[in-house]
Amino acid sequence: MSAEYATFGLAPATRPGGLLAGGDFQVHRDFVDFVVDGRPLLHRLSDLDAVSPLASDVPPSLFTAQVRSLLLETGAPLPDGRYVVYGCPECEELACGAVTAVIERDGEDVIWRDFAWQTGDRADLERDGYHGVGPFRFRGDEYRAALTALLDGDLPGSRRRVLLIGAHAALLARPAAALRTIGIGADIAQSADGVTPDELRSYGAVLFGRSVPARERDAVRRALAGAGADVPCVDALAPVVPLLVAQAEQALETGRDGHRRLTDLTVAGGAAEFEVVTACRVRLTAHRVDRLSRARSRDLFDAVLEPGRHRVPLDPPAVRGEAYLVARTAGTVLVTAVRP
């Protein structure tokens, strides 16, 4: 086997969803891809619709287990020391087909070899092997550092993650999908039970659904504190997807006050007031829930403003009833409730 080293890295990747002919659809999946010698490994496997096991929408405990498996901290999940490198984006069944490889230690080094397309318990290298792909020898310290960073929440590309807590996963699926669309990892759970401390520390914020009882919110906060995770927890204001996304974005910016270009958003006397730190484009959007529990959104203001305190009159019909205001500029999102 060649003693020449390949470089190992990780990078964010997407398998885009879409509506297919006949009414079927394919699922949008965000995942972390393997980068070998500066090139995504998936690109070496032509015409393959697959994702790595490191997908952002898998349960937190499973994500951690996959990382630890690739770190060789647990036994190989398949016979002959084989691991799934890429699998079906629609399900987790091996019968759908997966790219597998032998992953093993050689002293301090880690080797990936014998890549193959596998649909059963064992791979037929002669018939289904990816001849010409690998073997790859990685320096152990570089390999372990890249994967361990995932457990510390240091996802490639400074990717951010939010944990959405709610009793009904279906109600959180849309905001989770919207967050992933804009590059924020999102996981859904009913509670923090079974979520490892390593995984809890990987989140930048927690968003509670409106139906989560106070005792469960307190339990999640205790779990975070026990894991040493200083993570902001916010309560969902209303079942309006753009509003929930904005809340998550604002929470992820906690502790970065020195980097904000927009601060101190309030609503009083029929107007929005805020402070602009440096000249920037500011957009104001109102979100409200009408008497029939329907979500309504309306853009109110969009202009470049100079530094200083600004006051923007609000259109009363846009903020009547249960209403909320979102202010956006480059790198900053602020959310506030509109009080009657």
PDB file of C-alpha atoms in Angstrom, residues 37-266:
ATOM      1  CA  ASP A  37      -6.691  16.328  -1.296  1.00  0.00           C
ATOM      2  CA  GLY A  38      -8.837  19.440  -1.541  1.00  0.00           C
ATOM      3  CA  ARG A  39     -11.626  17.789  -3.538  1.00  0.00           C
ATOM      4  CA  PRO A  40     -14.996  16.471  -2.273  1.00  0.00           C
ATOM      5  CA  LEU A  41     -14.861  12.694  -2.197  1.00  0.00           C
ATOM      6  CA  LEU A  42     -18.414  12.532  -3.527  1.00  0.00           C
ATOM      7  CA  HIS A  43     -17.235  14.194  -6.756  1.00  0.00           C
ATOM      8  CA  ARG A  44     -14.938  11.237  -7.417  1.00  0.00           C
ATOM      9  CA  LEU A  45     -17.998   8.964  -7.535  1.00  0.00           C
ATOM     10  CA  SER A  46     -19.737  10.074 -10.721  1.00  0.00           C
ATOM     11  CA  ASP A  47     -23.528  10.374 -10.980  1.00  0.00           C
ATOM     12  CA  LEU A  48     -24.174   9.377  -7.352  1.00  0.00           C
ATOM     13  CA  ASP A  49     -27.197  10.733  -5.484  1.00  0.00           C
ATOM     14  CA  ALA A  50     -26.130  10.183  -1.885  1.00  0.00           C
ATOM     15  CA  VAL A  51     -25.238  11.918   1.377  1.00  0.00           C
ATOM     16  CA  SER A  52     -22.632  11.205   4.027  1.00  0.00           C
ATOM     17  CA  PRO A  53     -23.677   9.854   7.446  1.00  0.00           C
ATOM     18  CA  LEU A  54     -22.958  13.327   8.852  1.00  0.00           C
ATOM     19  CA  ALA A  55     -26.302  14.901   7.969  1.00  0.00           C
ATOM     20  CA  SER A  56     -27.576  17.939   9.858  1.00  0.00           C
ATOM     21  CA  ASP A  57     -31.119  16.606  10.194  1.00  0.00           C
ATOM     22  CA  VAL A  58     -30.335  13.296  11.911  1.00  0.00           C
ATOM     23  CA  PRO A  59     -31.052  13.078  15.658  1.00  0.00           C
ATOM     24  CA  PRO A  60     -28.283  14.605  17.782  1.00  0.00           C
ATOM     25  CA  SER A  61     -27.292  11.309  19.390  1.00  0.00           C
ATOM     26  CA  LEU A  62     -27.018   9.616  15.981  1.00  0.00           C
ATOM     27  CA  PHE A  63     -24.850  12.438  14.601  1.00  0.00           C
ATOM     28  CA  THR A  64     -22.458  12.023  17.530  1.00  0.00           C
ATOM     29  CA  ALA A  65     -22.445   8.223  17.132  1.00  0.00           C
ATOM     30  CA  GLN A  66     -21.549   8.550  13.438  1.00  0.00           C
ATOM     31  CA  VAL A  67     -18.628  10.850  14.212  1.00  0.00           C
ATOM     32  CA  ARG A  68     -17.319   8.542  16.928  1.00  0.00           C
ATOM     33  CA  SER A  69     -17.654   5.581  14.573  1.00  0.00           C
ATOM     34  CA  LEU A  70     -15.515   7.330  11.935  1.00  0.00           C
ATOM     35  CA  LEU A  71     -13.012   8.085  14.694  1.00  0.00           C
ATOM     36  CA  LEU A  72     -12.795   4.279  15.145  1.00  0.00           C
ATOM     37  CA  GLU A  73     -13.924   4.560  18.751  1.00  0.00           C
ATOM     38  CA  THR A  74     -16.491   1.812  18.108  1.00  0.00           C
ATOM     39  CA  GLY A  75     -16.455  -1.342  16.024  1.00  0.00           C
ATOM     40  CA  ALA A  76     -17.208  -1.344  12.305  1.00  0.00           C
ATOM     41  CA  PRO A  77     -20.976  -1.472  11.638  1.00  0.00           C
ATOM     42  CA  LEU A  78     -20.548  -3.851   8.657  1.00  0.00           C
ATOM     43  CA  PRO A  79     -18.563  -7.093   8.226  1.00  0.00           C
ATOM     44  CA  ASP A  80     -14.928  -6.999   7.086  1.00  0.00           C
ATOM     45  CA  GLY A  81     -14.285  -3.679   8.824  1.00  0.00           C
ATOM     46  CA  ARG A  82     -16.482  -1.717   6.423  1.00  0.00           C
ATOM     47  CA  TYR A  83     -18.177   1.630   7.090  1.00  0.00           C
ATOM     48  CA  VAL A  84     -20.880   3.512   5.196  1.00  0.00           C
ATOM     49  CA  VAL A  85     -19.309   6.554   3.562  1.00  0.00           C
ATOM     50  CA  TYR A  86     -22.357   7.652   1.540  1.00  0.00           C
ATOM     51  CA  GLY A  87     -25.920   6.394   1.791  1.00  0.00           C
ATOM     52  CA  CYS A  88     -29.406   6.870   0.392  1.00  0.00           C
ATOM     53  CA  PRO A  89     -30.638  10.451   0.957  1.00  0.00           C
ATOM     54  CA  GLU A  90     -34.231   9.288   1.383  1.00  0.00           C
ATOM     55  CA  CYS A  91     -33.721   6.594   4.044  1.00  0.00           C
ATOM     56  CA  GLU A  92     -31.110   4.698   6.019  1.00  0.00           C
ATOM     57  CA  GLU A  93     -31.595   1.276   4.424  1.00  0.00           C
ATOM     58  CA  LEU A  94     -28.510  -0.472   3.102  1.00  0.00           C
ATOM     59  CA  ALA A  95     -30.754  -2.271   0.607  1.00  0.00           C
ATOM     60  CA  CYS A  96     -31.126   1.019  -1.300  1.00  0.00           C
ATOM     61  CA  GLY A  97     -27.383   0.965  -1.873  1.00  0.00           C
ATOM     62  CA  ALA A  98     -24.471   2.685  -0.185  1.00  0.00           C
ATOM     63  CA  VAL A  99     -20.832   3.451  -0.798  1.00  0.00           C
ATOM     64  CA  THR A 100     -18.781   1.620   1.807  1.00  0.00           C
ATOM     65  CA  ALA A 101     -15.079   1.395   2.536  1.00  0.00           C
ATOM     66  CA  VAL A 102     -12.708  -0.316   4.904  1.00  0.00           C
ATOM     67  CA  ILE A 103     -11.488   2.189   7.511  1.00  0.00           C
ATOM     68  CA  GLU A 104      -8.591   1.058   9.644  1.00  0.00           C
ATOM     69  CA  ARG A 105      -5.634   2.233  11.680  1.00  0.00           C
ATOM     70  CA  ASP A 106      -2.046   1.710  10.619  1.00  0.00           C
ATOM     71  CA  GLY A 107       0.008   2.948  13.546  1.00  0.00           C
ATOM     72  CA  GLU A 108      -0.986   6.578  13.996  1.00  0.00           C
ATOM     73  CA  ASP A 109      -2.323   6.812  10.440  1.00  0.00           C
ATOM     74  CA  VAL A 110      -5.881   6.151   9.255  1.00  0.00           C
ATOM     75  CA  ILE A 111      -6.520   4.396   5.938  1.00  0.00           C
ATOM     76  CA  TRP A 112      -9.637   4.344   3.765  1.00  0.00           C
ATOM     77  CA  ARG A 113      -9.555   1.605   1.128  1.00  0.00           C
ATOM     78  CA  ASP A 114     -11.585  -0.828  -0.974  1.00  0.00           C
ATOM     79  CA  PHE A 115     -14.440   1.511  -1.855  1.00  0.00           C
ATOM     80  CA  ALA A 116     -17.490  -0.324  -3.181  1.00  0.00           C
ATOM     81  CA  TRP A 117     -21.210  -0.022  -3.909  1.00  0.00           C
ATOM     82  CA  GLN A 118     -22.942  -2.291  -1.391  1.00  0.00           C
ATOM     83  CA  THR A 119     -26.560  -3.442  -1.074  1.00  0.00           C
ATOM     84  CA  GLY A 120     -26.167  -6.457   1.215  1.00  0.00           C
ATOM     85  CA  ASP A 121     -24.169  -7.686   4.177  1.00  0.00           C
ATOM     86  CA  ARG A 122     -20.953  -8.019   2.170  1.00  0.00           C
ATOM     87  CA  ALA A 123     -19.416  -6.083  -0.701  1.00  0.00           C
ATOM     88  CA  ASP A 124     -18.296  -7.702  -3.969  1.00  0.00           C
ATOM     89  CA  LEU A 125     -15.139  -5.746  -4.777  1.00  0.00           C
ATOM     90  CA  GLU A 126     -14.611  -7.399  -8.139  1.00  0.00           C
ATOM     91  CA  ARG A 127     -18.075  -6.554  -9.414  1.00  0.00           C
ATOM     92  CA  ASP A 128     -19.000  -3.391  -7.462  1.00  0.00           C
ATOM     93  CA  GLY A 129     -15.687  -1.901  -6.398  1.00  0.00           C
ATOM     94  CA  TYR A 130     -14.774   1.695  -7.225  1.00  0.00           C
ATOM     95  CA  HIS A 131     -11.536   0.830  -8.963  1.00  0.00           C
ATOM     96  CA  GLY A 132      -9.176   3.774  -9.058  1.00  0.00           C
ATOM     97  CA  VAL A 133     -10.655   5.457  -5.954  1.00  0.00           C
ATOM     98  CA  GLY A 134      -8.217   5.159  -3.067  1.00  0.00           C
ATOM     99  CA  PRO A 135      -6.629   3.842  -1.035  1.00  0.00           C
ATOM    100  CA  PHE A 136      -6.136   7.021   0.991  1.00  0.00           C
ATOM    101  CA  ARG A 137      -3.693   7.298   3.880  1.00  0.00           C
ATOM    102  CA  PHE A 138      -4.420  10.167   6.262  1.00  0.00           C
ATOM    103  CA  ARG A 139      -2.247  11.549   9.016  1.00  0.00           C
ATOM    104  CA  GLY A 140      -3.950  10.533  12.244  1.00  0.00           C
ATOM    105  CA  ASP A 141      -3.722  13.897  13.970  1.00  0.00           C
ATOM    106  CA  GLU A 142      -5.210  15.754  10.979  1.00  0.00           C
ATOM    107  CA  TYR A 143      -7.964  13.158  10.564  1.00  0.00           C
ATOM    108  CA  ARG A 144      -8.960  13.134  14.226  1.00  0.00           C
ATOM    109  CA  ALA A 145      -8.817  16.915  14.562  1.00  0.00           C
ATOM    110  CA  ALA A 146     -11.251  17.426  11.673  1.00  0.00           C
ATOM    111  CA  LEU A 147     -13.818  14.971  13.022  1.00  0.00           C
ATOM    112  CA  THR A 148     -13.428  15.919  16.685  1.00  0.00           C
ATOM    113  CA  ALA A 149     -14.149  19.533  15.755  1.00  0.00           C
ATOM    114  CA  LEU A 150     -17.667  18.435  14.804  1.00  0.00           C
ATOM    115  CA  LEU A 151     -18.266  17.257  18.368  1.00  0.00           C
ATOM    116  CA  ASP A 152     -17.164  20.675  19.621  1.00  0.00           C
ATOM    117  CA  GLY A 153     -19.706  22.385  17.379  1.00  0.00           C
ATOM    118  CA  ASP A 154     -17.027  23.672  15.005  1.00  0.00           C
ATOM    119  CA  LEU A 155     -18.743  22.697  11.772  1.00  0.00           C
ATOM    120  CA  PRO A 156     -17.035  23.509   8.470  1.00  0.00           C
ATOM    121  CA  GLY A 157     -17.775  26.943   7.109  1.00  0.00           C
ATOM    122  CA  SER A 158     -18.698  28.176  10.608  1.00  0.00           C
ATOM    123  CA  ARG A 159     -21.987  26.429  10.184  1.00  0.00           C
ATOM    124  CA  ARG A 160     -24.430  27.126  13.023  1.00  0.00           C
ATOM    125  CA  ARG A 161     -26.851  24.701  14.651  1.00  0.00           C
ATOM    126  CA  VAL A 162     -30.138  25.205  16.485  1.00  0.00           C
ATOM    127  CA  LEU A 163     -31.977  22.652  18.611  1.00  0.00           C
ATOM    128  CA  LEU A 164     -35.761  22.957  18.283  1.00  0.00           C
ATOM    129  CA  ILE A 165     -37.679  21.487  21.237  1.00  0.00           C
ATOM    130  CA  GLY A 166     -41.342  20.572  20.864  1.00  0.00           C
ATOM    131  CA  ALA A 167     -43.834  17.806  21.540  1.00  0.00           C
ATOM    132  CA  HIS A 168     -44.979  17.722  17.913  1.00  0.00           C
ATOM    133  CA  ALA A 169     -42.105  17.386  15.453  1.00  0.00           C
ATOM    134  CA  ALA A 170     -44.383  18.130  12.504  1.00  0.00           C
ATOM    135  CA  LEU A 171     -44.980  21.684  13.777  1.00  0.00           C
ATOM    136  CA  LEU A 172     -41.233  22.332  13.849  1.00  0.00           C
ATOM    137  CA  ALA A 173     -40.412  20.682  10.526  1.00  0.00           C
ATOM    138  CA  ARG A 174     -41.080  23.803   8.452  1.00  0.00           C
ATOM    139  CA  PRO A 175     -38.943  26.208  10.519  1.00  0.00           C
ATOM    140  CA  ALA A 176     -36.215  23.537  10.667  1.00  0.00           C
ATOM    141  CA  ALA A 177     -36.284  23.198   6.876  1.00  0.00           C
ATOM    142  CA  ALA A 178     -36.221  26.972   6.459  1.00  0.00           C
ATOM    143  CA  LEU A 179     -33.202  27.244   8.750  1.00  0.00           C
ATOM    144  CA  ARG A 180     -31.332  24.596   6.775  1.00  0.00           C
ATOM    145  CA  THR A 181     -32.134  26.423   3.555  1.00  0.00           C
ATOM    146  CA  ILE A 182     -30.207  29.462   4.762  1.00  0.00           C
ATOM    147  CA  GLY A 183     -27.274  27.384   6.020  1.00  0.00           C
ATOM    148  CA  ILE A 184     -28.179  26.894   9.673  1.00  0.00           C
ATOM    149  CA  GLY A 185     -28.207  23.337  10.947  1.00  0.00           C
ATOM    150  CA  ALA A 186     -31.444  22.442  12.738  1.00  0.00           C
ATOM    151  CA  ASP A 187     -32.379  19.386  14.796  1.00  0.00           C
ATOM    152  CA  ILE A 188     -35.744  18.555  16.372  1.00  0.00           C
ATOM    153  CA  ALA A 189     -36.242  16.786  19.688  1.00  0.00           C
ATOM    154  CA  GLN A 190     -38.997  16.427  22.279  1.00  0.00           C
ATOM    155  CA  SER A 191     -36.541  16.939  25.140  1.00  0.00           C
ATOM    156  CA  ALA A 192     -32.853  16.834  25.992  1.00  0.00           C
ATOM    157  CA  ASP A 193     -33.111  13.221  27.184  1.00  0.00           C
ATOM    158  CA  GLY A 194     -30.510  11.064  25.492  1.00  0.00           C
ATOM    159  CA  VAL A 195     -28.646  14.008  23.973  1.00  0.00           C
ATOM    160  CA  THR A 196     -24.981  13.679  24.910  1.00  0.00           C
ATOM    161  CA  PRO A 197     -23.060  16.568  26.501  1.00  0.00           C
ATOM    162  CA  ASP A 198     -20.816  16.719  23.417  1.00  0.00           C
ATOM    163  CA  GLU A 199     -23.841  17.180  21.210  1.00  0.00           C
ATOM    164  CA  LEU A 200     -25.459  19.772  23.468  1.00  0.00           C
ATOM    165  CA  ARG A 201     -22.272  21.816  23.282  1.00  0.00           C
ATOM    166  CA  SER A 202     -22.493  21.789  19.483  1.00  0.00           C
ATOM    167  CA  TYR A 203     -25.627  23.975  19.432  1.00  0.00           C
ATOM    168  CA  GLY A 204     -25.543  27.729  19.278  1.00  0.00           C
ATOM    169  CA  ALA A 205     -29.150  28.191  20.424  1.00  0.00           C
ATOM    170  CA  VAL A 206     -32.272  26.374  21.601  1.00  0.00           C
ATOM    171  CA  LEU A 207     -35.766  27.329  20.423  1.00  0.00           C
ATOM    172  CA  PHE A 208     -38.751  26.114  22.470  1.00  0.00           C
ATOM    173  CA  GLY A 209     -42.085  25.512  20.780  1.00  0.00           C
ATOM    174  CA  ARG A 210     -45.015  27.311  22.357  1.00  0.00           C
ATOM    175  CA  SER A 211     -46.535  24.077  23.697  1.00  0.00           C
ATOM    176  CA  VAL A 212     -43.440  23.009  25.656  1.00  0.00           C
ATOM    177  CA  PRO A 213     -44.319  23.131  29.384  1.00  0.00           C
ATOM    178  CA  ALA A 214     -42.214  25.140  31.812  1.00  0.00           C
ATOM    179  CA  ARG A 215     -40.905  22.016  33.569  1.00  0.00           C
ATOM    180  CA  GLU A 216     -39.524  20.669  30.285  1.00  0.00           C
ATOM    181  CA  ARG A 217     -37.889  23.995  29.460  1.00  0.00           C
ATOM    182  CA  ASP A 218     -36.252  23.974  32.886  1.00  0.00           C
ATOM    183  CA  ALA A 219     -35.058  20.388  32.330  1.00  0.00           C
ATOM    184  CA  VAL A 220     -33.424  21.376  29.029  1.00  0.00           C
ATOM    185  CA  ARG A 221     -31.707  24.336  30.664  1.00  0.00           C
ATOM    186  CA  ARG A 222     -30.395  22.073  33.433  1.00  0.00           C
ATOM    187  CA  ALA A 223     -29.077  19.614  30.839  1.00  0.00           C
ATOM    188  CA  LEU A 224     -27.301  22.435  29.020  1.00  0.00           C
ATOM    189  CA  ALA A 225     -25.776  23.732  32.239  1.00  0.00           C
ATOM    190  CA  GLY A 226     -24.658  20.224  33.175  1.00  0.00           C
ATOM    191  CA  ALA A 227     -22.955  19.878  29.797  1.00  0.00           C
ATOM    192  CA  GLY A 228     -21.182  23.193  30.228  1.00  0.00           C
ATOM    193  CA  ALA A 229     -23.090  24.633  27.266  1.00  0.00           C
ATOM    194  CA  ASP A 230     -23.700  28.366  27.639  1.00  0.00           C
ATOM    195  CA  VAL A 231     -26.483  28.404  25.068  1.00  0.00           C
ATOM    196  CA  PRO A 232     -29.269  31.007  24.723  1.00  0.00           C
ATOM    197  CA  CYS A 233     -32.765  29.544  24.992  1.00  0.00           C
ATOM    198  CA  VAL A 234     -35.676  31.406  23.417  1.00  0.00           C
ATOM    199  CA  ASP A 235     -39.425  30.851  23.420  1.00  0.00           C
ATOM    200  CA  ALA A 236     -41.222  30.789  20.078  1.00  0.00           C
ATOM    201  CA  LEU A 237     -43.295  33.942  19.767  1.00  0.00           C
ATOM    202  CA  ALA A 238     -45.811  32.680  17.196  1.00  0.00           C
ATOM    203  CA  PRO A 239     -46.230  29.821  14.700  1.00  0.00           C
ATOM    204  CA  VAL A 240     -44.937  31.967  11.818  1.00  0.00           C
ATOM    205  CA  VAL A 241     -41.986  30.371  10.021  1.00  0.00           C
ATOM    206  CA  PRO A 242     -40.112  33.576   9.022  1.00  0.00           C
ATOM    207  CA  LEU A 243     -40.513  34.876  12.568  1.00  0.00           C
ATOM    208  CA  LEU A 244     -39.155  31.664  14.128  1.00  0.00           C
ATOM    209  CA  VAL A 245     -36.193  31.728  11.751  1.00  0.00           C
ATOM    210  CA  ALA A 246     -35.478  35.331  12.750  1.00  0.00           C
ATOM    211  CA  GLN A 247     -35.647  34.410  16.434  1.00  0.00           C
ATOM    212  CA  ALA A 248     -33.141  31.613  15.879  1.00  0.00           C
ATOM    213  CA  GLU A 249     -30.824  33.918  13.943  1.00  0.00           C
ATOM    214  CA  GLN A 250     -30.943  36.539  16.681  1.00  0.00           C
ATOM    215  CA  ALA A 251     -30.228  33.923  19.364  1.00  0.00           C
ATOM    216  CA  LEU A 252     -27.196  32.671  17.436  1.00  0.00           C
ATOM    217  CA  GLU A 253     -25.759  36.186  17.535  1.00  0.00           C
ATOM    218  CA  THR A 254     -25.865  36.333  21.335  1.00  0.00           C
ATOM    219  CA  GLY A 255     -22.565  37.525  22.730  1.00  0.00           C
ATOM    220  CA  ARG A 256     -21.511  39.255  19.504  1.00  0.00           C
ATOM    221  CA  ASP A 257     -22.710  42.753  20.433  1.00  0.00           C
ATOM    222  CA  GLY A 258     -19.471  44.298  19.186  1.00  0.00           C
ATOM    223  CA  HIS A 259     -20.192  42.987  15.675  1.00  0.00           C
ATOM    224  CA  ARG A 260     -23.766  44.248  15.393  1.00  0.00           C
ATOM    225  CA  ARG A 261     -24.571  47.007  12.920  1.00  0.00           C
ATOM    226  CA  LEU A 262     -28.089  47.392  14.314  1.00  0.00           C
ATOM    227  CA  THR A 263     -29.085  47.528  17.994  1.00  0.00           C
ATOM    228  CA  ASP A 264     -31.844  48.360  20.435  1.00  0.00           C
ATOM    229  CA  LEU A 265     -35.025  47.671  18.451  1.00  0.00           C
ATOM    230  CA  THR A 266     -38.193  48.839  20.209  1.00  0.00           C
TER     231      THR A 266
END
